[in-house]
Amino acid sequence: MNTSSHFNQGPIDGTLAEEPVIKSRYPPRQVNKLCDGCQAVFPMTGPWFWDLEDAALADEDDWHLRDFSIRDLHESAGTGCHLCRIFLDSLLPPDMIVGNRQGYAEWYEANQEIQLRCSLDKDWKNVDFSIKLTILNNYQEQSTLGQRFEASSVQTLRFQPVCSAPPGQCTDGTAWIADTTTDFLGSSSGYGPFTIAQPTSTTTFGSSSIEQVRKWLTQCLEGHRVCIPLERLFTLSDGENYSYQSKIRLVDVGTDKHPMFRLVDGETLEREEGCIKYVTLSYRWTADTAITSLRTYNKALYHDSIPTETLPQIYKDAAAVARALHIPYVWIDSLCIIQDSTEDWNEQASLMDSIYTHARLNLSGMFADRVVGLRAERDPLAVSPCIISRRLPTDLNDHEERYEHFACFEGYGANSFVDLAPLFRRAWCHQERVLPIRTVYFGEQLVWQCHGQMASEAFPSWIWRGLYDPFAEMSVHAHRQHALDTGYTLPKGKDPRQTLENIVKLYTQTQVTKQADRLVALRGIFNRFGNMWDRREPDWCVAGLWKQHLVRQLLWERCGEMDKEDEDMTARAKEILDLFPSWSWASCPSEIFFQTMGLGSGHHAEDLVEVDSVQPSQPLKSGDTYTAFETGSRIVLRGSFAIQFDTEKVLQTWTTQDSLDGIEVSMSIDGERTLRFDTGIVFDRPLVDSIRHEDLGLLPLRMYCLINDTCSGYVGGLLVESLGIRDRLPTYRRMGLFSAFCETEIISGWLDRVEELAENSDVAMGALRNKRKEFPLLQLV
């Protein structure tokens, strides 16, 4: 059956035809059309600038092509110049593009007068050459172009030689082949040729778009060696990959010829190859979601038939896609979990990792509430690379005309800005990016992601993700992508601690409506780690921290902004401090990262405290899985405090700033010598209660020693406030994180034992480890 027949049979209730019911606000476009200014630079016939000996130069490295203002680009793109559209879009903030271009009018009003220079790399014979857009000097100070020009005044676009692709390479428009045997740095990329497509549809929901989804899905199921085994890898218990399917509900959407919309129980369904095939839906809840949610009173009715008249459009769109892919069932949380039953919600939420992992495909409405449903309208020129062609001179020996083609497009970075989409600013949607094996994102164009491939309508074979340097400021997308990639497999050859820490760091950049959900919204990811790494330990994770690596993960640091004048942030900080243990990252009202991130090789890490026990506020009940989101846990440990520091200065700084640098702290790590450390403190939150400076203390948790000819290093620990005696123990709550640096050997005599320290840390650290067992008991709450 061809794809269009899947959409022309009136799925669900007749509102989802092949073409949008509402006419697109974008007219049909002719790709590769150029305005007079661009044609003057790139004529179809005649010499180009690199053919001319007296070609104008922007500088010694670049050819000067033309100058224009943002107003010029806006007007030219509006009349259909494809290249000007590429130039203009390359200047827009990425979150505007993935946000359905909301805010464009204000952006244009502020920047329309800015003048830019367009130039091209003179080393054009190299495959790595590019078009540059440079803000002219007179306009740099008034520029508000934002994210695209944060690092410099230059924005770069790819200018890639291409040739015509054979038929069948894409499902919409014309396809071209680009050769990338070398990467952007001129080194071997390991990729080779890839396909560039030119979609012409004004919507992401036409038959050609869904045919592309079918093609990606088929390629993944039949050809991706890294994806096929994953569904069998993530097991609930040995040999029970799909046992969870007997406990869940699904929505039966029928077929195009026999559409339906009714609730079914997984235990009643026949299995194909041992499992039920279904798609999941990632979307943002709105005020309308609750109107049609599954509840105790309508459960029997929904098993008979779910009324479609008031259903959100995104539910109907998900059903249409499932039918087109011959997948009979859809899992939608609001329809498959009884929303007024805490017991049912807890049971279904505990299966979340399996539900998303074993879905045949996850459909993600990345525009969230900025479009109605999965369907997005678009200007085809905004998603299609521009192909610039010229006819080459011929001679008597040529039997046919020869052409040269170049593709101009932005160097689509890691994840093609998907991570900036409105949907993924929501905390509950974060795990829905990590858990599925396959996802198709519905935005301005479709983007496919599985463990073996990342692609889009414009780049249907693969998208360049960018070099991975997790600690370089400019590689935030690559950092995020690495965390997502490792989140699929959690490979045992890698460090699973860092994987969890990366995922948590990214999660803390999201927003949650109910602060009490800050931990439970990650339940699926906690389940995944528990099943793969500590499945026999019901309390392996406590308040969001891995119990086995507790000291390491206590060293999280606030890295997001902390506006002391923001009353909402202060109120939120107080609320979550009452909800979660102060030592948990969940108690921080801002983004965090873990201190171990960025730690290079050649260091030895050693704990300076001895964990005695972790005690949840209530004993585990029968049937409880673990305490990953236990909100009242306390840690009992043995530790020793810093000897001396200026507590008054710390408290005074805290009232006006979010951190303190350059404070001198005296500590004794080995119990023999007192050393002075140059210390910085980052406060976790604004001051929410009255604190006495004499109640502040610094509790060293871990040291990192550089194994070289100095044995220098630093100590990481917590700024804490004394709460007095509770449960017969000195009790403290966390208020910040400190990093204390020392330029001399931290432990006396280590310079003479560098080789021993490197080869046998257990022996070298023996005395220190015995000493910490003698430290007094205290507790963190």
PDB file of N, CA and C in Angstrom, residues 495-547:
ATOM      1  N   ASP A 495      32.155   4.866  31.819  1.00  0.00           N
ATOM      2  CA  ASP A 495      31.923   5.138  33.226  1.00  0.00           C
ATOM      3  C   ASP A 495      30.458   5.498  33.420  1.00  0.00           C
ATOM      4  N   PRO A 496      29.641   4.613  33.982  1.00  0.00           N
ATOM      5  CA  PRO A 496      28.206   4.913  34.117  1.00  0.00           C
ATOM      6  C   PRO A 496      27.948   6.058  35.077  1.00  0.00           C
ATOM      7  N   ARG A 497      28.871   6.323  35.996  1.00  0.00           N
ATOM      8  CA  ARG A 497      28.682   7.447  36.914  1.00  0.00           C
ATOM      9  C   ARG A 497      28.643   8.756  36.138  1.00  0.00           C
ATOM     10  N   GLN A 498      29.573   8.916  35.216  1.00  0.00           N
ATOM     11  CA  GLN A 498      29.609  10.159  34.446  1.00  0.00           C
ATOM     12  C   GLN A 498      28.395  10.270  33.541  1.00  0.00           C
ATOM     13  N   THR A 499      27.909   9.121  33.044  1.00  0.00           N
ATOM     14  CA  THR A 499      26.711   9.155  32.222  1.00  0.00           C
ATOM     15  C   THR A 499      25.530   9.698  33.015  1.00  0.00           C
ATOM     16  N   LEU A 500      25.334   9.166  34.219  1.00  0.00           N
ATOM     17  CA  LEU A 500      24.236   9.649  35.049  1.00  0.00           C
ATOM     18  C   LEU A 500      24.428  11.115  35.409  1.00  0.00           C
ATOM     19  N   GLU A 501      25.652  11.513  35.706  1.00  0.00           N
ATOM     20  CA  GLU A 501      25.926  12.901  36.068  1.00  0.00           C
ATOM     21  C   GLU A 501      25.656  13.852  34.907  1.00  0.00           C
ATOM     22  N   ASN A 502      26.012  13.433  33.690  1.00  0.00           N
ATOM     23  CA  ASN A 502      25.715  14.254  32.515  1.00  0.00           C
ATOM     24  C   ASN A 502      24.211  14.428  32.328  1.00  0.00           C
ATOM     25  N   ILE A 503      23.483  13.336  32.478  1.00  0.00           N
ATOM     26  CA  ILE A 503      22.036  13.384  32.282  1.00  0.00           C
ATOM     27  C   ILE A 503      21.391  14.277  33.336  1.00  0.00           C
ATOM     28  N   VAL A 504      21.847  14.158  34.583  1.00  0.00           N
ATOM     29  CA  VAL A 504      21.298  14.993  35.654  1.00  0.00           C
ATOM     30  C   VAL A 504      21.618  16.466  35.401  1.00  0.00           C
ATOM     31  N   LYS A 505      22.841  16.756  34.982  1.00  0.00           N
ATOM     32  CA  LYS A 505      23.213  18.150  34.690  1.00  0.00           C
ATOM     33  C   LYS A 505      22.269  18.749  33.649  1.00  0.00           C
ATOM     34  N   LEU A 506      22.024  18.013  32.575  1.00  0.00           N
ATOM     35  CA  LEU A 506      21.135  18.511  31.527  1.00  0.00           C
ATOM     36  C   LEU A 506      19.707  18.633  32.038  1.00  0.00           C
ATOM     37  N   TYR A 507      19.313  17.707  32.881  1.00  0.00           N
ATOM     38  CA  TYR A 507      17.966  17.747  33.438  1.00  0.00           C
ATOM     39  C   TYR A 507      17.734  19.001  34.270  1.00  0.00           C
ATOM     40  N   THR A 508      18.747  19.437  35.004  1.00  0.00           N
ATOM     41  CA  THR A 508      18.567  20.611  35.865  1.00  0.00           C
ATOM     42  C   THR A 508      18.448  21.910  35.069  1.00  0.00           C
ATOM     43  N   GLN A 509      18.636  21.850  33.756  1.00  0.00           N
ATOM     44  CA  GLN A 509      18.406  23.018  32.917  1.00  0.00           C
ATOM     45  C   GLN A 509      16.932  23.157  32.537  1.00  0.00           C
ATOM     46  N   THR A 510      16.126  22.144  32.863  1.00  0.00           N
ATOM     47  CA  THR A 510      14.718  22.143  32.480  1.00  0.00           C
ATOM     48  C   THR A 510      13.866  22.775  33.576  1.00  0.00           C
ATOM     49  N   GLN A 511      12.569  22.897  33.299  1.00  0.00           N
ATOM     50  CA  GLN A 511      11.637  23.529  34.226  1.00  0.00           C
ATOM     51  C   GLN A 511      10.571  22.524  34.643  1.00  0.00           C
ATOM     52  N   VAL A 512      10.205  22.602  35.906  1.00  0.00           N
ATOM     53  CA  VAL A 512       9.161  21.721  36.423  1.00  0.00           C
ATOM     54  C   VAL A 512       8.077  22.586  37.050  1.00  0.00           C
ATOM     55  N   THR A 513       6.827  22.252  36.794  1.00  0.00           N
ATOM     56  CA  THR A 513       5.714  23.032  37.330  1.00  0.00           C
ATOM     57  C   THR A 513       5.537  22.789  38.824  1.00  0.00           C
ATOM     58  N   LYS A 514       5.511  21.525  39.220  1.00  0.00           N
ATOM     59  CA  LYS A 514       5.381  21.154  40.634  1.00  0.00           C
ATOM     60  C   LYS A 514       6.769  20.788  41.159  1.00  0.00           C
ATOM     61  N   GLN A 515       7.274  21.567  42.106  1.00  0.00           N
ATOM     62  CA  GLN A 515       8.626  21.343  42.601  1.00  0.00           C
ATOM     63  C   GLN A 515       8.786  19.963  43.225  1.00  0.00           C
ATOM     64  N   ALA A 516       7.711  19.394  43.737  1.00  0.00           N
ATOM     65  CA  ALA A 516       7.784  18.056  44.330  1.00  0.00           C
ATOM     66  C   ALA A 516       8.121  16.990  43.296  1.00  0.00           C
ATOM     67  N   ASP A 517       7.994  17.319  42.004  1.00  0.00           N
ATOM     68  CA  ASP A 517       8.274  16.348  40.935  1.00  0.00           C
ATOM     69  C   ASP A 517       9.730  16.352  40.493  1.00  0.00           C
ATOM     70  N   ARG A 518      10.590  17.141  41.132  1.00  0.00           N
ATOM     71  CA  ARG A 518      11.956  17.316  40.636  1.00  0.00           C
ATOM     72  C   ARG A 518      12.717  15.997  40.547  1.00  0.00           C
ATOM     73  N   LEU A 519      12.453  15.052  41.412  1.00  0.00           N
ATOM     74  CA  LEU A 519      13.115  13.749  41.345  1.00  0.00           C
ATOM     75  C   LEU A 519      12.277  12.718  40.597  1.00  0.00           C
ATOM     76  N   VAL A 520      10.983  12.717  40.861  1.00  0.00           N
ATOM     77  CA  VAL A 520      10.151  11.678  40.277  1.00  0.00           C
ATOM     78  C   VAL A 520      10.063  11.799  38.758  1.00  0.00           C
ATOM     79  N   ALA A 521      10.304  12.988  38.199  1.00  0.00           N
ATOM     80  CA  ALA A 521      10.269  13.156  36.745  1.00  0.00           C
ATOM     81  C   ALA A 521      11.428  12.456  36.059  1.00  0.00           C
ATOM     82  N   LEU A 522      12.396  11.971  36.829  1.00  0.00           N
ATOM     83  CA  LEU A 522      13.509  11.194  36.276  1.00  0.00           C
ATOM     84  C   LEU A 522      13.372   9.707  36.586  1.00  0.00           C
ATOM     85  N   ARG A 523      12.195   9.286  36.994  1.00  0.00           N
ATOM     86  CA  ARG A 523      12.047   7.907  37.451  1.00  0.00           C
ATOM     87  C   ARG A 523      12.439   6.893  36.383  1.00  0.00           C
ATOM     88  N   GLY A 524      12.081   7.156  35.142  1.00  0.00           N
ATOM     89  CA  GLY A 524      12.432   6.205  34.092  1.00  0.00           C
ATOM     90  C   GLY A 524      13.932   6.014  33.961  1.00  0.00           C
ATOM     91  N   ILE A 525      14.686   7.107  34.104  1.00  0.00           N
ATOM     92  CA  ILE A 525      16.146   7.005  34.004  1.00  0.00           C
ATOM     93  C   ILE A 525      16.714   6.302  35.227  1.00  0.00           C
ATOM     94  N   PHE A 526      16.169   6.602  36.421  1.00  0.00           N
ATOM     95  CA  PHE A 526      16.606   5.871  37.612  1.00  0.00           C
ATOM     96  C   PHE A 526      16.340   4.379  37.441  1.00  0.00           C
ATOM     97  N   ASN A 527      15.180   4.025  36.894  1.00  0.00           N
ATOM     98  CA  ASN A 527      14.869   2.614  36.648  1.00  0.00           C
ATOM     99  C   ASN A 527      15.896   1.981  35.723  1.00  0.00           C
ATOM    100  N   ARG A 528      16.247   2.716  34.646  1.00  0.00           N
ATOM    101  CA  ARG A 528      17.204   2.177  33.682  1.00  0.00           C
ATOM    102  C   ARG A 528      18.532   1.852  34.364  1.00  0.00           C
ATOM    103  N   PHE A 529      19.040   2.776  35.158  1.00  0.00           N
ATOM    104  CA  PHE A 529      20.304   2.528  35.853  1.00  0.00           C
ATOM    105  C   PHE A 529      20.157   1.403  36.871  1.00  0.00           C
ATOM    106  N   GLY A 530      19.040   1.409  37.589  1.00  0.00           N
ATOM    107  CA  GLY A 530      18.841   0.355  38.582  1.00  0.00           C
ATOM    108  C   GLY A 530      18.805  -1.018  37.954  1.00  0.00           C
ATOM    109  N   ASN A 531      18.123  -1.146  36.813  1.00  0.00           N
ATOM    110  CA  ASN A 531      18.030  -2.438  36.140  1.00  0.00           C
ATOM    111  C   ASN A 531      19.364  -2.907  35.591  1.00  0.00           C
ATOM    112  N   MET A 532      20.177  -1.961  35.109  1.00  0.00           N
ATOM    113  CA  MET A 532      21.410  -2.350  34.426  1.00  0.00           C
ATOM    114  C   MET A 532      22.607  -2.467  35.348  1.00  0.00           C
ATOM    115  N   TRP A 533      22.611  -1.707  36.450  1.00  0.00           N
ATOM    116  CA  TRP A 533      23.844  -1.631  37.227  1.00  0.00           C
ATOM    117  C   TRP A 533      23.707  -2.114  38.654  1.00  0.00           C
ATOM    118  N   ASP A 534      22.569  -1.885  39.288  1.00  0.00           N
ATOM    119  CA  ASP A 534      22.422  -2.274  40.690  1.00  0.00           C
ATOM    120  C   ASP A 534      21.048  -2.884  40.931  1.00  0.00           C
ATOM    121  N   ARG A 535      20.682  -3.815  40.080  1.00  0.00           N
ATOM    122  CA  ARG A 535      19.310  -4.305  40.115  1.00  0.00           C
ATOM    123  C   ARG A 535      18.976  -5.045  41.411  1.00  0.00           C
ATOM    124  N   ARG A 536      19.969  -5.533  42.123  1.00  0.00           N
ATOM    125  CA  ARG A 536      19.698  -6.264  43.364  1.00  0.00           C
ATOM    126  C   ARG A 536      19.689  -5.352  44.588  1.00  0.00           C
ATOM    127  N   GLU A 537      19.912  -4.072  44.389  1.00  0.00           N
ATOM    128  CA  GLU A 537      19.948  -3.129  45.505  1.00  0.00           C
ATOM    129  C   GLU A 537      18.739  -2.198  45.424  1.00  0.00           C
ATOM    130  N   PRO A 538      17.695  -2.419  46.251  1.00  0.00           N
ATOM    131  CA  PRO A 538      16.493  -1.587  46.145  1.00  0.00           C
ATOM    132  C   PRO A 538      16.735  -0.129  46.502  1.00  0.00           C
ATOM    133  N   ASP A 539      17.782   0.144  47.270  1.00  0.00           N
ATOM    134  CA  ASP A 539      18.052   1.528  47.655  1.00  0.00           C
ATOM    135  C   ASP A 539      19.345   2.035  47.022  1.00  0.00           C
ATOM    136  N   TRP A 540      19.613   1.605  45.784  1.00  0.00           N
ATOM    137  CA  TRP A 540      20.886   1.944  45.135  1.00  0.00           C
ATOM    138  C   TRP A 540      21.026   3.449  44.932  1.00  0.00           C
ATOM    139  N   CYS A 541      19.899   4.129  44.780  1.00  0.00           N
ATOM    140  CA  CYS A 541      19.902   5.567  44.528  1.00  0.00           C
ATOM    141  C   CYS A 541      19.068   6.243  45.606  1.00  0.00           C
ATOM    142  N   VAL A 542      19.623   7.264  46.238  1.00  0.00           N
ATOM    143  CA  VAL A 542      18.928   7.952  47.318  1.00  0.00           C
ATOM    144  C   VAL A 542      18.871   9.443  46.996  1.00  0.00           C
ATOM    145  N   ALA A 543      17.662   9.973  46.915  1.00  0.00           N
ATOM    146  CA  ALA A 543      17.450  11.388  46.630  1.00  0.00           C
ATOM    147  C   ALA A 543      18.219  11.849  45.399  1.00  0.00           C
ATOM    148  N   GLY A 544      18.278  10.985  44.378  1.00  0.00           N
ATOM    149  CA  GLY A 544      18.897  11.348  43.108  1.00  0.00           C
ATOM    150  C   GLY A 544      20.383  11.114  43.022  1.00  0.00           C
ATOM    151  N   LEU A 545      21.015  10.567  44.066  1.00  0.00           N
ATOM    152  CA  LEU A 545      22.455  10.304  44.070  1.00  0.00           C
ATOM    153  C   LEU A 545      22.706   8.803  44.166  1.00  0.00           C
ATOM    154  N   TRP A 546      23.720   8.353  43.453  1.00  0.00           N
ATOM    155  CA  TRP A 546      24.091   6.941  43.417  1.00  0.00           C
ATOM    156  C   TRP A 546      24.769   6.594  44.741  1.00  0.00           C
ATOM    157  N   LYS A 547      24.133   5.720  45.508  1.00  0.00           N
ATOM    158  CA  LYS A 547      24.598   5.422  46.857  1.00  0.00           C
ATOM    159  C   LYS A 547      26.014   4.859  46.868  1.00  0.00           C
TER     160      LYS A 547
END
